[in-house]
Amino acid sequence: ALLLNLCEMIYDAKQKNKSDKVPYGYYQRIVSNIAHEQPWITQSVLKKAFKKYEETEKKETDARDTLNSASGFIVGRDLRTSLINKPTASSSTSSGDANESTGVEISGGTSQPQQ
């Protein structure tokens, strides 16, 4: 859990950096701040843990992108909304019928609101 939290901190710092790299000396600062509590954490342990963290993060992101592109739908779209206000075969308008939402006659001639 501790390494995961540290990796998330490093990832955030990397994202904020303009060159998309871990800032210079960042690993050393982390190690020096927690060396008295966790003496087993070294720069090499942090670097290896972060490398694994980035690989799993990339795999999860790629998997999400693949699922989203395979479905063909925008993420978060409510599919039920695409069926609202679409005419069905039983409610198709024939000549002389009025459009229910606007009250305008659809048959040939002029389109005037019904009263």
mmCIF file with all atom_site columns, C-alpha atoms in Angstrom:
data_model
loop_
_atom_site.group_PDB
_atom_site.id
_atom_site.type_symbol
_atom_site.label_atom_id
_atom_site.label_alt_id
_atom_site.label_comp_id
_atom_site.label_asym_id
_atom_site.label_entity_id
_atom_site.label_seq_id
_atom_site.pdbx_PDB_ins_code
_atom_site.Cartn_x
_atom_site.Cartn_y
_atom_site.Cartn_z
_atom_site.occupancy
_atom_site.B_iso_or_equiv
_atom_site.pdbx_formal_charge
_atom_site.auth_seq_id
_atom_site.auth_comp_id
_atom_site.auth_asym_id
_atom_site.auth_atom_id
_atom_site.pdbx_PDB_model_num
ATOM 1   C CA . ALA A 1 1   ? 0.000   0.000  0.000   1.00 0.00 ? 1   ALA A CA 1
ATOM 2   C CA . LEU A 1 2   ? 2.867   2.354  0.800   1.00 0.00 ? 2   LEU A CA 1
ATOM 3   C CA . LEU A 1 3   ? 4.643   1.720  -2.498  1.00 0.00 ? 3   LEU A CA 1
ATOM 4   C CA . LEU A 1 4   ? 1.363   2.203  -4.370  1.00 0.00 ? 4   LEU A CA 1
ATOM 5   C CA . ASN A 1 5   ? 0.844   5.585  -2.701  1.00 0.00 ? 5   ASN A CA 1
ATOM 6   C CA . LEU A 1 6   ? 4.406   6.617  -3.474  1.00 0.00 ? 6   LEU A CA 1
ATOM 7   C CA . CYS A 1 7   ? 4.016   5.520  -7.100  1.00 0.00 ? 7   CYS A CA 1
ATOM 8   C CA . GLU A 1 8   ? 0.832   7.575  -7.397  1.00 0.00 ? 8   GLU A CA 1
ATOM 9   C CA . MET A 1 9   ? 2.718   10.603 -6.057  1.00 0.00 ? 9   MET A CA 1
ATOM 10  C CA . ILE A 1 10  ? 5.512   10.050 -8.575  1.00 0.00 ? 10  ILE A CA 1
ATOM 11  C CA . TYR A 1 11  ? 2.986   9.596  -11.389 1.00 0.00 ? 11  TYR A CA 1
ATOM 12  C CA . ASP A 1 12  ? 1.253   12.868 -10.490 1.00 0.00 ? 12  ASP A CA 1
ATOM 13  C CA . ALA A 1 13  ? 4.580   14.691 -10.404 1.00 0.00 ? 13  ALA A CA 1
ATOM 14  C CA . LYS A 1 14  ? 5.498   13.231 -13.780 1.00 0.00 ? 14  LYS A CA 1
ATOM 15  C CA . GLN A 1 15  ? 2.179   14.340 -15.303 1.00 0.00 ? 15  GLN A CA 1
ATOM 16  C CA . LYS A 1 16  ? 2.625   17.878 -13.982 1.00 0.00 ? 16  LYS A CA 1
ATOM 17  C CA . ASN A 1 17  ? 6.165   18.152 -15.322 1.00 0.00 ? 17  ASN A CA 1
ATOM 18  C CA . LYS A 1 18  ? 6.351   19.848 -18.730 1.00 0.00 ? 18  LYS A CA 1
ATOM 19  C CA . SER A 1 19  ? 8.744   17.272 -20.178 1.00 0.00 ? 19  SER A CA 1
ATOM 20  C CA . ASP A 1 20  ? 6.572   14.341 -18.976 1.00 0.00 ? 20  ASP A CA 1
ATOM 21  C CA . LYS A 1 21  ? 9.466   12.964 -16.925 1.00 0.00 ? 21  LYS A CA 1
ATOM 22  C CA . VAL A 1 22  ? 9.925   12.414 -13.223 1.00 0.00 ? 22  VAL A CA 1
ATOM 23  C CA . PRO A 1 23  ? 11.411  15.670 -11.867 1.00 0.00 ? 23  PRO A CA 1
ATOM 24  C CA . TYR A 1 24  ? 15.138  15.664 -11.165 1.00 0.00 ? 24  TYR A CA 1
ATOM 25  C CA . GLY A 1 25  ? 15.894  14.492 -7.633  1.00 0.00 ? 25  GLY A CA 1
ATOM 26  C CA . TYR A 1 26  ? 12.296  13.478 -6.886  1.00 0.00 ? 26  TYR A CA 1
ATOM 27  C CA . TYR A 1 27  ? 13.172  9.891  -5.935  1.00 0.00 ? 27  TYR A CA 1
ATOM 28  C CA . GLN A 1 28  ? 15.938  11.111 -3.604  1.00 0.00 ? 28  GLN A CA 1
ATOM 29  C CA . ARG A 1 29  ? 13.588  13.562 -1.872  1.00 0.00 ? 29  ARG A CA 1
ATOM 30  C CA . ILE A 1 30  ? 11.038  10.825 -1.239  1.00 0.00 ? 30  ILE A CA 1
ATOM 31  C CA . VAL A 1 31  ? 13.670  8.439  0.107   1.00 0.00 ? 31  VAL A CA 1
ATOM 32  C CA . SER A 1 32  ? 15.213  11.064 2.381   1.00 0.00 ? 32  SER A CA 1
ATOM 33  C CA . ASN A 1 33  ? 11.797  12.021 3.780   1.00 0.00 ? 33  ASN A CA 1
ATOM 34  C CA . ILE A 1 34  ? 10.798  8.468  4.753   1.00 0.00 ? 34  ILE A CA 1
ATOM 35  C CA . ALA A 1 35  ? 14.206  6.842  5.366   1.00 0.00 ? 35  ALA A CA 1
ATOM 36  C CA . HIS A 1 36  ? 13.849  7.027  9.168   1.00 0.00 ? 36  HIS A CA 1
ATOM 37  C CA . GLU A 1 37  ? 10.413  5.302  9.064   1.00 0.00 ? 37  GLU A CA 1
ATOM 38  C CA . GLN A 1 38  ? 10.980  2.849  6.201   1.00 0.00 ? 38  GLN A CA 1
ATOM 39  C CA . PRO A 1 39  ? 14.698  2.112  5.831   1.00 0.00 ? 39  PRO A CA 1
ATOM 40  C CA . TRP A 1 40  ? 14.086  -0.611 3.220   1.00 0.00 ? 40  TRP A CA 1
ATOM 41  C CA . ILE A 1 41  ? 12.891  1.931  0.623   1.00 0.00 ? 41  ILE A CA 1
ATOM 42  C CA . THR A 1 42  ? 15.726  2.973  -1.652  1.00 0.00 ? 42  THR A CA 1
ATOM 43  C CA . GLN A 1 43  ? 15.832  4.814  -4.971  1.00 0.00 ? 43  GLN A CA 1
ATOM 44  C CA . SER A 1 44  ? 16.208  1.555  -6.875  1.00 0.00 ? 44  SER A CA 1
ATOM 45  C CA . VAL A 1 45  ? 13.184  0.017  -5.117  1.00 0.00 ? 45  VAL A CA 1
ATOM 46  C CA . LEU A 1 46  ? 11.123  3.123  -5.930  1.00 0.00 ? 46  LEU A CA 1
ATOM 47  C CA . LYS A 1 47  ? 12.231  3.182  -9.564  1.00 0.00 ? 47  LYS A CA 1
ATOM 48  C CA . LYS A 1 48  ? 11.408  -0.488 -10.075 1.00 0.00 ? 48  LYS A CA 1
ATOM 49  C CA . ALA A 1 49  ? 8.037   -0.139 -8.354  1.00 0.00 ? 49  ALA A CA 1
ATOM 50  C CA . PHE A 1 50  ? 7.201   2.919  -10.432 1.00 0.00 ? 50  PHE A CA 1
ATOM 51  C CA . LYS A 1 51  ? 8.196   1.142  -13.647 1.00 0.00 ? 51  LYS A CA 1
ATOM 52  C CA . LYS A 1 52  ? 5.787   -1.700 -12.806 1.00 0.00 ? 52  LYS A CA 1
ATOM 53  C CA . TYR A 1 53  ? 3.106   0.827  -11.840 1.00 0.00 ? 53  TYR A CA 1
ATOM 54  C CA . GLU A 1 54  ? 3.413   2.589  -15.192 1.00 0.00 ? 54  GLU A CA 1
ATOM 55  C CA . GLU A 1 55  ? 3.213   -0.707 -17.104 1.00 0.00 ? 55  GLU A CA 1
ATOM 56  C CA . THR A 1 56  ? 0.018   -1.764 -15.333 1.00 0.00 ? 56  THR A CA 1
ATOM 57  C CA . GLU A 1 57  ? -1.438  1.745  -15.734 1.00 0.00 ? 57  GLU A CA 1
ATOM 58  C CA . LYS A 1 58  ? -0.718  1.632  -19.473 1.00 0.00 ? 58  LYS A CA 1
ATOM 59  C CA . LYS A 1 59  ? -2.301  -1.823 -19.823 1.00 0.00 ? 59  LYS A CA 1
ATOM 60  C CA . GLU A 1 60  ? -5.446  -0.676 -17.999 1.00 0.00 ? 60  GLU A CA 1
ATOM 61  C CA . THR A 1 61  ? -5.687  2.448  -20.147 1.00 0.00 ? 61  THR A CA 1
ATOM 62  C CA . ASP A 1 62  ? -5.186  0.446  -23.356 1.00 0.00 ? 62  ASP A CA 1
ATOM 63  C CA . ALA A 1 63  ? -7.833  -2.068 -22.256 1.00 0.00 ? 63  ALA A CA 1
ATOM 64  C CA . ARG A 1 64  ? -10.326 0.735  -21.561 1.00 0.00 ? 64  ARG A CA 1
ATOM 65  C CA . ASP A 1 65  ? -9.593  2.350  -24.930 1.00 0.00 ? 65  ASP A CA 1
ATOM 66  C CA . THR A 1 66  ? -10.026 -0.978 -26.717 1.00 0.00 ? 66  THR A CA 1
ATOM 67  C CA . LEU A 1 67  ? -13.363 -1.612 -25.036 1.00 0.00 ? 67  LEU A CA 1
ATOM 68  C CA . ASN A 1 68  ? -14.600 1.878  -25.841 1.00 0.00 ? 68  ASN A CA 1
ATOM 69  C CA . SER A 1 69  ? -13.575 1.708  -29.491 1.00 0.00 ? 69  SER A CA 1
ATOM 70  C CA . ALA A 1 70  ? -14.937 -1.835 -29.925 1.00 0.00 ? 70  ALA A CA 1
ATOM 71  C CA . SER A 1 71  ? -18.377 -0.859 -28.661 1.00 0.00 ? 71  SER A CA 1
ATOM 72  C CA . GLY A 1 72  ? -18.644 2.038  -31.106 1.00 0.00 ? 72  GLY A CA 1
ATOM 73  C CA . PHE A 1 73  ? -20.423 4.194  -28.564 1.00 0.00 ? 73  PHE A CA 1
ATOM 74  C CA . ILE A 1 74  ? -19.304 7.193  -26.600 1.00 0.00 ? 74  ILE A CA 1
ATOM 75  C CA . VAL A 1 75  ? -18.556 6.273  -23.011 1.00 0.00 ? 75  VAL A CA 1
ATOM 76  C CA . GLY A 1 76  ? -21.347 7.198  -20.658 1.00 0.00 ? 76  GLY A CA 1
ATOM 77  C CA . ARG A 1 77  ? -23.993 7.533  -23.348 1.00 0.00 ? 77  ARG A CA 1
ATOM 78  C CA . ASP A 1 78  ? -27.412 6.370  -22.239 1.00 0.00 ? 78  ASP A CA 1
ATOM 79  C CA . LEU A 1 79  ? -28.574 4.079  -25.004 1.00 0.00 ? 79  LEU A CA 1
ATOM 80  C CA . ARG A 1 80  ? -32.216 4.523  -24.037 1.00 0.00 ? 80  ARG A CA 1
ATOM 81  C CA . THR A 1 81  ? -32.150 8.157  -25.144 1.00 0.00 ? 81  THR A CA 1
ATOM 82  C CA . SER A 1 82  ? -31.524 7.171  -28.747 1.00 0.00 ? 82  SER A CA 1
ATOM 83  C CA . LEU A 1 83  ? -34.994 5.573  -28.896 1.00 0.00 ? 83  LEU A CA 1
ATOM 84  C CA . ILE A 1 84  ? -36.912 8.571  -27.591 1.00 0.00 ? 84  ILE A CA 1
ATOM 85  C CA . ASN A 1 85  ? -39.123 10.450 -30.101 1.00 0.00 ? 85  ASN A CA 1
ATOM 86  C CA . LYS A 1 86  ? -38.380 8.082  -32.980 1.00 0.00 ? 86  LYS A CA 1
ATOM 87  C CA . PRO A 1 87  ? -41.453 6.909  -34.872 1.00 0.00 ? 87  PRO A CA 1
ATOM 88  C CA . THR A 1 88  ? -42.169 3.202  -34.801 1.00 0.00 ? 88  THR A CA 1
ATOM 89  C CA . ALA A 1 89  ? -43.783 1.163  -37.563 1.00 0.00 ? 89  ALA A CA 1
ATOM 90  C CA . SER A 1 90  ? -47.228 1.451  -35.912 1.00 0.00 ? 90  SER A CA 1
ATOM 91  C CA . SER A 1 91  ? -47.009 5.224  -35.492 1.00 0.00 ? 91  SER A CA 1
ATOM 92  C CA . SER A 1 92  ? -45.648 6.083  -38.938 1.00 0.00 ? 92  SER A CA 1
ATOM 93  C CA . THR A 1 93  ? -47.423 9.042  -40.479 1.00 0.00 ? 93  THR A CA 1
ATOM 94  C CA . SER A 1 94  ? -49.479 8.617  -43.569 1.00 0.00 ? 94  SER A CA 1
ATOM 95  C CA . SER A 1 95  ? -50.788 11.406 -45.786 1.00 0.00 ? 95  SER A CA 1
ATOM 96  C CA . GLY A 1 96  ? -53.157 13.675 -43.952 1.00 0.00 ? 96  GLY A CA 1
ATOM 97  C CA . ASP A 1 97  ? -51.940 12.768 -40.430 1.00 0.00 ? 97  ASP A CA 1
ATOM 98  C CA . ALA A 1 98  ? -50.729 15.492 -38.116 1.00 0.00 ? 98  ALA A CA 1
ATOM 99  C CA . ASN A 1 99  ? -47.328 15.557 -36.498 1.00 0.00 ? 99  ASN A CA 1
ATOM 100 C CA . GLU A 1 100 ? -48.066 15.188 -32.773 1.00 0.00 ? 100 GLU A CA 1
ATOM 101 C CA . SER A 1 101 ? -45.201 17.292 -31.448 1.00 0.00 ? 101 SER A CA 1
ATOM 102 C CA . THR A 1 102 ? -45.753 20.411 -33.603 1.00 0.00 ? 102 THR A CA 1
ATOM 103 C CA . GLY A 1 103 ? -49.370 20.114 -34.676 1.00 0.00 ? 103 GLY A CA 1
ATOM 104 C CA . VAL A 1 104 ? -48.398 20.713 -38.332 1.00 0.00 ? 104 VAL A CA 1
ATOM 105 C CA . GLU A 1 105 ? -50.174 18.731 -41.059 1.00 0.00 ? 105 GLU A CA 1
ATOM 106 C CA . ILE A 1 106 ? -47.755 16.646 -43.099 1.00 0.00 ? 106 ILE A CA 1
ATOM 107 C CA . SER A 1 107 ? -49.793 16.049 -46.286 1.00 0.00 ? 107 SER A CA 1
ATOM 108 C CA . GLY A 1 108 ? -49.106 18.059 -49.464 1.00 0.00 ? 108 GLY A CA 1
ATOM 109 C CA . GLY A 1 109 ? -50.071 21.688 -49.676 1.00 0.00 ? 109 GLY A CA 1
ATOM 110 C CA . THR A 1 110 ? -49.374 24.307 -47.054 1.00 0.00 ? 110 THR A CA 1
ATOM 111 C CA . SER A 1 111 ? -48.161 23.503 -43.579 1.00 0.00 ? 111 SER A CA 1
ATOM 112 C CA . GLN A 1 112 ? -50.299 25.381 -41.086 1.00 0.00 ? 112 GLN A CA 1
ATOM 113 C CA . PRO A 1 113 ? -50.834 24.638 -37.414 1.00 0.00 ? 113 PRO A CA 1
ATOM 114 C CA . GLN A 1 114 ? -54.066 22.822 -36.667 1.00 0.00 ? 114 GLN A CA 1
ATOM 115 C CA . GLN A 1 115 ? -56.534 24.497 -34.345 1.00 0.00 ? 115 GLN A CA 1
#
